[in-house]
CSV table of C-alpha atoms and ligand atoms in Angstrom, one decimal:
chain,number,residue,atom,x,y,z
A,1,MET,CA,63.1,85.4,108.1
A,2,ASN,CA,60.9,82.7,107.2
A,3,ILE,CA,60.4,79.1,108.8
A,4,TYR,CA,57.5,76.6,108.5
A,5,ALA,CA,56.3,77.8,105.1
A,6,ASP,CA,55.6,81.1,107.0
A,7,ARG,CA,55.6,82.4,103.1
A,8,GLY,CA,52.4,80.7,102.9
A,9,ASN,CA,50.8,83.8,104.6
A,10,LEU,CA,51.9,85.9,101.8
A,11,LEU,CA,50.2,83.5,99.4
A,12,LEU,CA,47.2,83.4,101.2
A,13,LEU,CA,46.9,87.4,101.5
A,14,GLU,CA,47.8,87.9,97.9
A,15,ARG,CA,45.5,85.1,96.5
A,16,ARG,CA,42.6,86.7,99.0
A,17,CYS,CA,43.2,89.9,97.7
A,18,ALA,CA,43.3,89.3,94.2
A,19,TRP,CA,40.0,87.1,94.4
A,20,ARG,CA,38.2,90.2,95.0
A,21,GLY,CA,40.1,92.8,92.9
A,22,ILE,CA,42.3,93.9,95.7
A,23,GLY,CA,45.7,94.9,94.4
A,24,PHE,CA,48.8,93.3,96.2
A,25,GLU,CA,52.3,93.6,95.6
A,26,VAL,CA,54.8,92.2,98.0
A,27,THR,CA,58.2,93.9,98.4
A,28,ALA,CA,61.0,91.9,100.2
A,29,ALA,CA,63.2,93.9,102.8
A,30,GLY,CA,66.5,91.7,103.2
A,31,LEU,CA,69.8,92.5,105.0
A,32,GLY,CA,70.4,96.5,104.5
A,33,ASP,CA,67.5,97.3,102.7
A,34,ALA,CA,65.7,100.6,103.9
A,35,ILE,CA,61.9,100.7,104.2
A,36,ASP,CA,59.7,103.6,103.1
A,37,PRO,CA,57.3,104.0,105.8
A,38,ALA,CA,54.9,105.7,103.7
A,39,VAL,CA,54.0,102.9,101.1
A,40,HIS,CA,53.2,100.1,102.6
A,41,ASP,CA,49.9,98.9,104.1
A,42,LEU,CA,51.0,95.6,105.9
A,43,PHE,CA,54.2,94.4,107.3
A,44,TYR,CA,55.0,90.9,107.8
A,45,LEU,CA,58.2,89.4,109.9
A,46,GLY,CA,58.4,85.6,109.4
A,47,GLY,CA,59.8,83.2,112.1
A,48,GLY,CA,63.4,81.9,112.3
A,49,GLN,CA,66.2,79.9,114.4
A,50,ASP,CA,68.1,81.5,117.0
A,51,ARG,CA,70.9,81.8,114.4
A,52,ASP,CA,68.9,83.5,112.0
A,53,GLN,CA,67.8,86.1,114.3
A,54,VAL,CA,71.3,86.9,115.6
A,55,LEU,CA,71.9,87.8,111.5
A,56,CYS,CA,68.9,89.9,111.2
A,57,ALA,CA,68.2,91.7,114.8
A,58,GLN,CA,70.8,94.4,114.4
A,59,ASP,CA,69.8,95.4,110.9
A,60,LEU,CA,66.2,95.5,111.9
A,61,VAL,CA,67.0,97.8,114.7
A,62,ASP,CA,69.8,100.1,112.8
A,63,VAL,CA,68.2,100.2,109.4
A,64,LYS,CA,64.5,99.3,109.8
A,65,ARG,CA,63.3,100.0,113.4
A,66,GLU,CA,62.5,103.8,112.8
A,67,ALA,CA,60.6,103.5,109.5
A,68,LEU,CA,58.3,100.7,111.1
A,69,GLU,CA,57.7,102.4,114.1
A,70,ALA,CA,56.6,105.4,111.8
A,71,ALA,CA,54.3,103.2,109.5
A,72,VAL,CA,52.3,101.4,112.1
A,73,GLU,CA,51.8,104.7,113.5
A,74,ARG,CA,50.4,106.3,110.6
A,75,GLY,CA,48.0,103.2,110.5
A,76,ALA,CA,49.6,100.4,108.6
A,77,ALA,CA,49.5,96.6,109.8
A,78,LEU,CA,52.1,94.4,111.2
A,79,LEU,CA,51.9,90.6,112.0
A,80,ALA,CA,55.5,89.2,113.4
A,81,VAL,CA,55.2,85.6,113.7
A,82,CYS,CA,57.5,83.5,116.3
A,83,GLY,CA,61.0,84.8,115.6
A,84,GLY,CA,60.0,87.7,114.1
A,85,TYR,CA,57.3,88.2,117.2
A,86,GLN,CA,60.4,88.0,119.7
A,87,LEU,CA,62.3,90.7,117.6
A,88,LEU,CA,59.3,92.9,117.7
A,89,GLY,CA,59.7,93.3,121.5
A,90,HIS,CA,63.0,94.8,123.6
A,91,SER,CA,65.0,91.7,123.3
A,92,TYR,CA,65.9,87.9,123.4
A,93,GLU,CA,68.2,86.6,125.9
A,94,LEU,CA,69.9,83.5,124.8
A,95,GLU,CA,72.2,81.7,127.4
A,96,ASP,CA,75.6,83.6,126.2
A,97,ARG,CA,74.2,86.6,124.6
A,98,SER,CA,71.1,89.2,124.2
A,99,ILE,CA,69.8,89.5,120.7
A,100,PRO,CA,68.2,93.2,120.3
A,101,GLY,CA,64.7,93.8,119.1
A,102,VAL,CA,63.0,96.8,117.9
A,103,GLY,CA,60.8,97.6,120.7
A,104,LEU,CA,57.8,98.3,119.1
A,105,VAL,CA,55.8,96.4,122.0
A,106,ASP,CA,56.6,96.0,125.5
A,107,VAL,CA,57.8,92.3,125.6
A,108,GLU,CA,60.8,90.4,126.4
A,109,THR,CA,61.8,86.9,125.6
A,110,VAL,CA,64.0,84.6,127.3
A,111,ARG,CA,65.8,81.1,126.4
A,112,ALA,CA,65.3,79.7,130.0
A,113,GLU,CA,65.6,76.2,131.6
A,114,GLY,CA,63.1,73.8,129.8
A,115,PRO,CA,62.1,71.9,126.7
A,116,ARG,CA,61.0,73.8,123.3
A,117,LEU,CA,57.4,74.6,123.4
A,118,ILE,CA,56.0,72.7,120.5
A,119,GLY,CA,52.8,71.3,119.6
A,120,ASN,CA,49.5,72.2,117.8
A,121,ILE,CA,47.8,75.3,119.5
A,122,ALA,CA,44.1,76.9,119.8
A,123,ILE,CA,43.9,80.5,121.2
A,124,GLU,CA,40.7,82.4,121.8
A,125,VAL,CA,41.0,85.9,120.2
A,126,GLU,CA,38.9,89.2,120.4
A,127,LEU,CA,39.3,91.5,117.9
A,128,PRO,CA,37.7,95.0,116.9
A,129,GLY,CA,34.9,95.1,114.5
A,130,ILE,CA,34.9,91.1,115.1
A,131,GLU,CA,31.9,89.6,116.8
A,132,GLY,CA,32.3,87.6,119.8
A,133,PRO,CA,35.5,85.6,120.6
A,134,ARG,CA,37.1,83.8,117.7
A,135,VAL,CA,39.7,80.7,117.4
A,136,LEU,CA,43.0,80.6,115.9
A,137,ALA,CA,44.4,77.4,115.4
A,138,GLY,CA,48.0,76.6,114.5
A,139,PHE,CA,51.2,75.0,115.4
A,140,GLU,CA,54.2,76.7,117.7
A,141,ASN,CA,57.6,75.6,118.1
A,142,HIS,CA,59.8,78.0,120.2
A,143,GLY,CA,62.3,77.7,123.2
A,144,GLY,CA,62.2,81.5,124.0
A,145,ARG,CA,59.4,82.2,126.6
A,146,THR,CA,58.1,85.8,126.2
A,147,SER,CA,56.4,87.8,128.8
A,148,LEU,CA,54.3,91.1,128.4
A,149,GLY,CA,55.1,94.4,130.2
A,150,PRO,CA,52.1,95.9,132.4
A,151,GLY,CA,50.4,98.0,129.9
A,152,GLU,CA,50.4,95.2,127.2
A,153,ARG,CA,47.4,92.9,125.9
A,154,PRO,CA,48.1,89.7,124.7
A,155,LEU,CA,46.8,88.4,121.3
A,156,GLY,CA,44.5,85.7,122.7
A,157,ARG,CA,44.1,83.1,125.7
A,158,VAL,CA,45.4,80.1,125.1
A,159,LEU,CA,42.6,76.9,124.9
A,160,ARG,CA,45.2,74.2,123.9
A,161,GLY,CA,49.0,74.6,123.8
A,162,HIS,CA,51.7,76.6,125.5
A,163,GLY,CA,51.3,80.4,124.2
A,164,ASN,CA,54.0,82.8,125.5
A,165,ASP,CA,55.7,81.1,127.8
A,166,GLY,CA,54.1,77.7,128.9
A,167,HIS,CA,52.0,78.7,131.7
A,168,SER,CA,50.6,82.2,131.9
A,169,GLY,CA,47.8,81.1,129.6
A,170,PHE,CA,48.3,84.0,127.1
A,171,GLU,CA,49.5,84.0,123.7
A,172,GLY,CA,51.0,86.3,121.5
A,173,VAL,CA,50.5,90.4,121.8
A,174,ARG,CA,48.2,93.1,120.2
A,175,ARG,CA,48.9,96.5,120.6
A,176,GLY,CA,46.3,98.3,118.1
A,177,ASN,CA,47.8,97.1,114.0
A,178,VAL,CA,50.8,95.7,115.9
A,179,ILE,CA,50.6,91.7,116.3
A,180,GLY,CA,53.0,89.4,117.6
A,181,THR,CA,52.2,85.5,117.6
A,182,TYR,CA,53.9,82.1,118.2
A,183,MET,CA,51.7,80.6,115.4
A,184,HIS,CA,52.8,79.0,112.7
A,185,GLY,CA,50.8,76.8,110.4
A,186,PRO,CA,51.3,78.6,108.1
A,187,LEU,CA,48.6,80.8,110.2
A,188,LEU,CA,46.7,82.6,107.9
A,189,PRO,CA,45.6,79.7,105.5
A,190,LYS,CA,44.3,77.8,108.7
A,191,ASN,CA,42.6,81.4,109.7
A,192,THR,CA,41.2,82.9,106.9
A,193,TRP,CA,38.8,85.3,108.9
A,194,PHE,CA,42.0,86.5,110.6
A,195,ALA,CA,43.6,87.1,107.7
A,196,ASP,CA,40.7,89.0,106.2
A,197,TRP,CA,40.5,91.2,109.3
A,198,LEU,CA,44.2,91.8,108.7
A,199,VAL,CA,43.6,93.0,105.1
A,200,GLN,CA,40.8,95.2,106.2
A,201,THR,CA,42.9,96.8,109.3
A,202,ALA,CA,45.6,97.5,107.3
A,203,LEU,CA,43.7,99.4,104.4
A,204,GLY,CA,41.6,101.4,107.1
A,205,LEU,CA,38.2,99.8,105.5
A,206,ASP,CA,35.2,100.3,108.0
A,207,GLU,CA,33.6,97.5,106.7
A,208,PRO,CA,34.7,93.8,106.6
A,209,LEU,CA,35.6,92.4,103.2
A,210,ALA,CA,33.2,90.9,100.9
A,211,PRO,CA,32.6,87.0,101.8
A,212,LEU,CA,34.5,84.3,99.3
A,213,ASP,CA,33.7,81.0,98.8
A,214,ASP,CA,35.7,79.4,101.9
A,215,GLU,CA,34.6,76.0,102.1
A,216,LEU,CA,38.4,74.4,101.4
A,217,GLU,CA,39.6,77.2,104.0
A,218,ASP,CA,36.7,76.4,106.7
A,219,ALA,CA,38.0,72.6,106.3
A,220,ALA,CA,41.6,73.8,106.9
A,221,HIS,CA,40.4,75.8,109.8
A,222,ALA,CA,38.5,72.8,111.6
A,223,SER,CA,41.4,70.4,110.9
A,224,ALA,CA,43.9,72.5,112.6
A,225,ARG,CA,41.0,72.9,115.5
A,226,ARG,CA,41.0,69.2,115.6
A,227,ALA,CA,44.7,68.8,115.7
A,228,ALA,CA,45.0,71.0,118.5
A,229,GLY,CA,42.1,68.9,120.5
A,230,VAL,CA,39.5,72.4,120.4
A,231,PRO,CA,36.6,70.8,118.1
B,1,LIG,N1,64.4,81.0,117.6
B,1,LIG,C1,63.1,81.4,118.4
B,1,LIG,C2,63.2,80.3,119.2
B,1,LIG,O1,63.3,79.0,119.5
B,1,LIG,C3,62.4,81.4,117.3
B,1,LIG,C4,61.7,79.9,116.8
B,1,LIG,C5,60.7,79.9,115.4
B,1,LIG,O2,60.6,80.9,115.1
B,1,LIG,N2,60.1,79.0,115.2
B,1,LIG,O3,62.4,80.5,120.1
């Protein structure tokens, strides 16, 4: 799935890896395509409308779930955005049907009464190896409300915006290398520090990646923060 230019996330990763001489290759996995759990460092699940999710969900469960589970167990990173995040959990309950998820994290999503949760969003996150809390800024647009099971930790704390359900104050989920978030934007071009952390984590590197000249990227981050009201 791909919505709100989520493919920009992949382009950003490709570019930043290339600038550092890190090899980068994308393999798309469409409906029916099996995944080899041994060959990929990073998995990406984009967002989608409810209709797209109905089309993808069963295939994710039947064809890809086991391989995804094996891959993250051996240390691959996984980033799932919005509709992808919802399918990372147990299920997404719509009014008239239940869309199954792969259950890699203990979360559940319900399309409850109430308006869609739309707008600019900023959250505060703490990640292993990154000093102090940092801000992620982006855009959210979801009808589903997601709740975390008792042992599960959110990706971050909402500074501005709705987050998982509009009232818990939590956004996303992170279990080790597996991350789910409602943040579009696309997310990574507006938060390159997070993209670099993701690459470092996916490659299992102890040291952070070499810095780049991020003047424009920092301006994009600042602009996304301003839009969310967190300068
Ligand atoms: N269809 C889902 C929802 O509305 C996810 C939307 C999205 O990916 N932007 O909650």
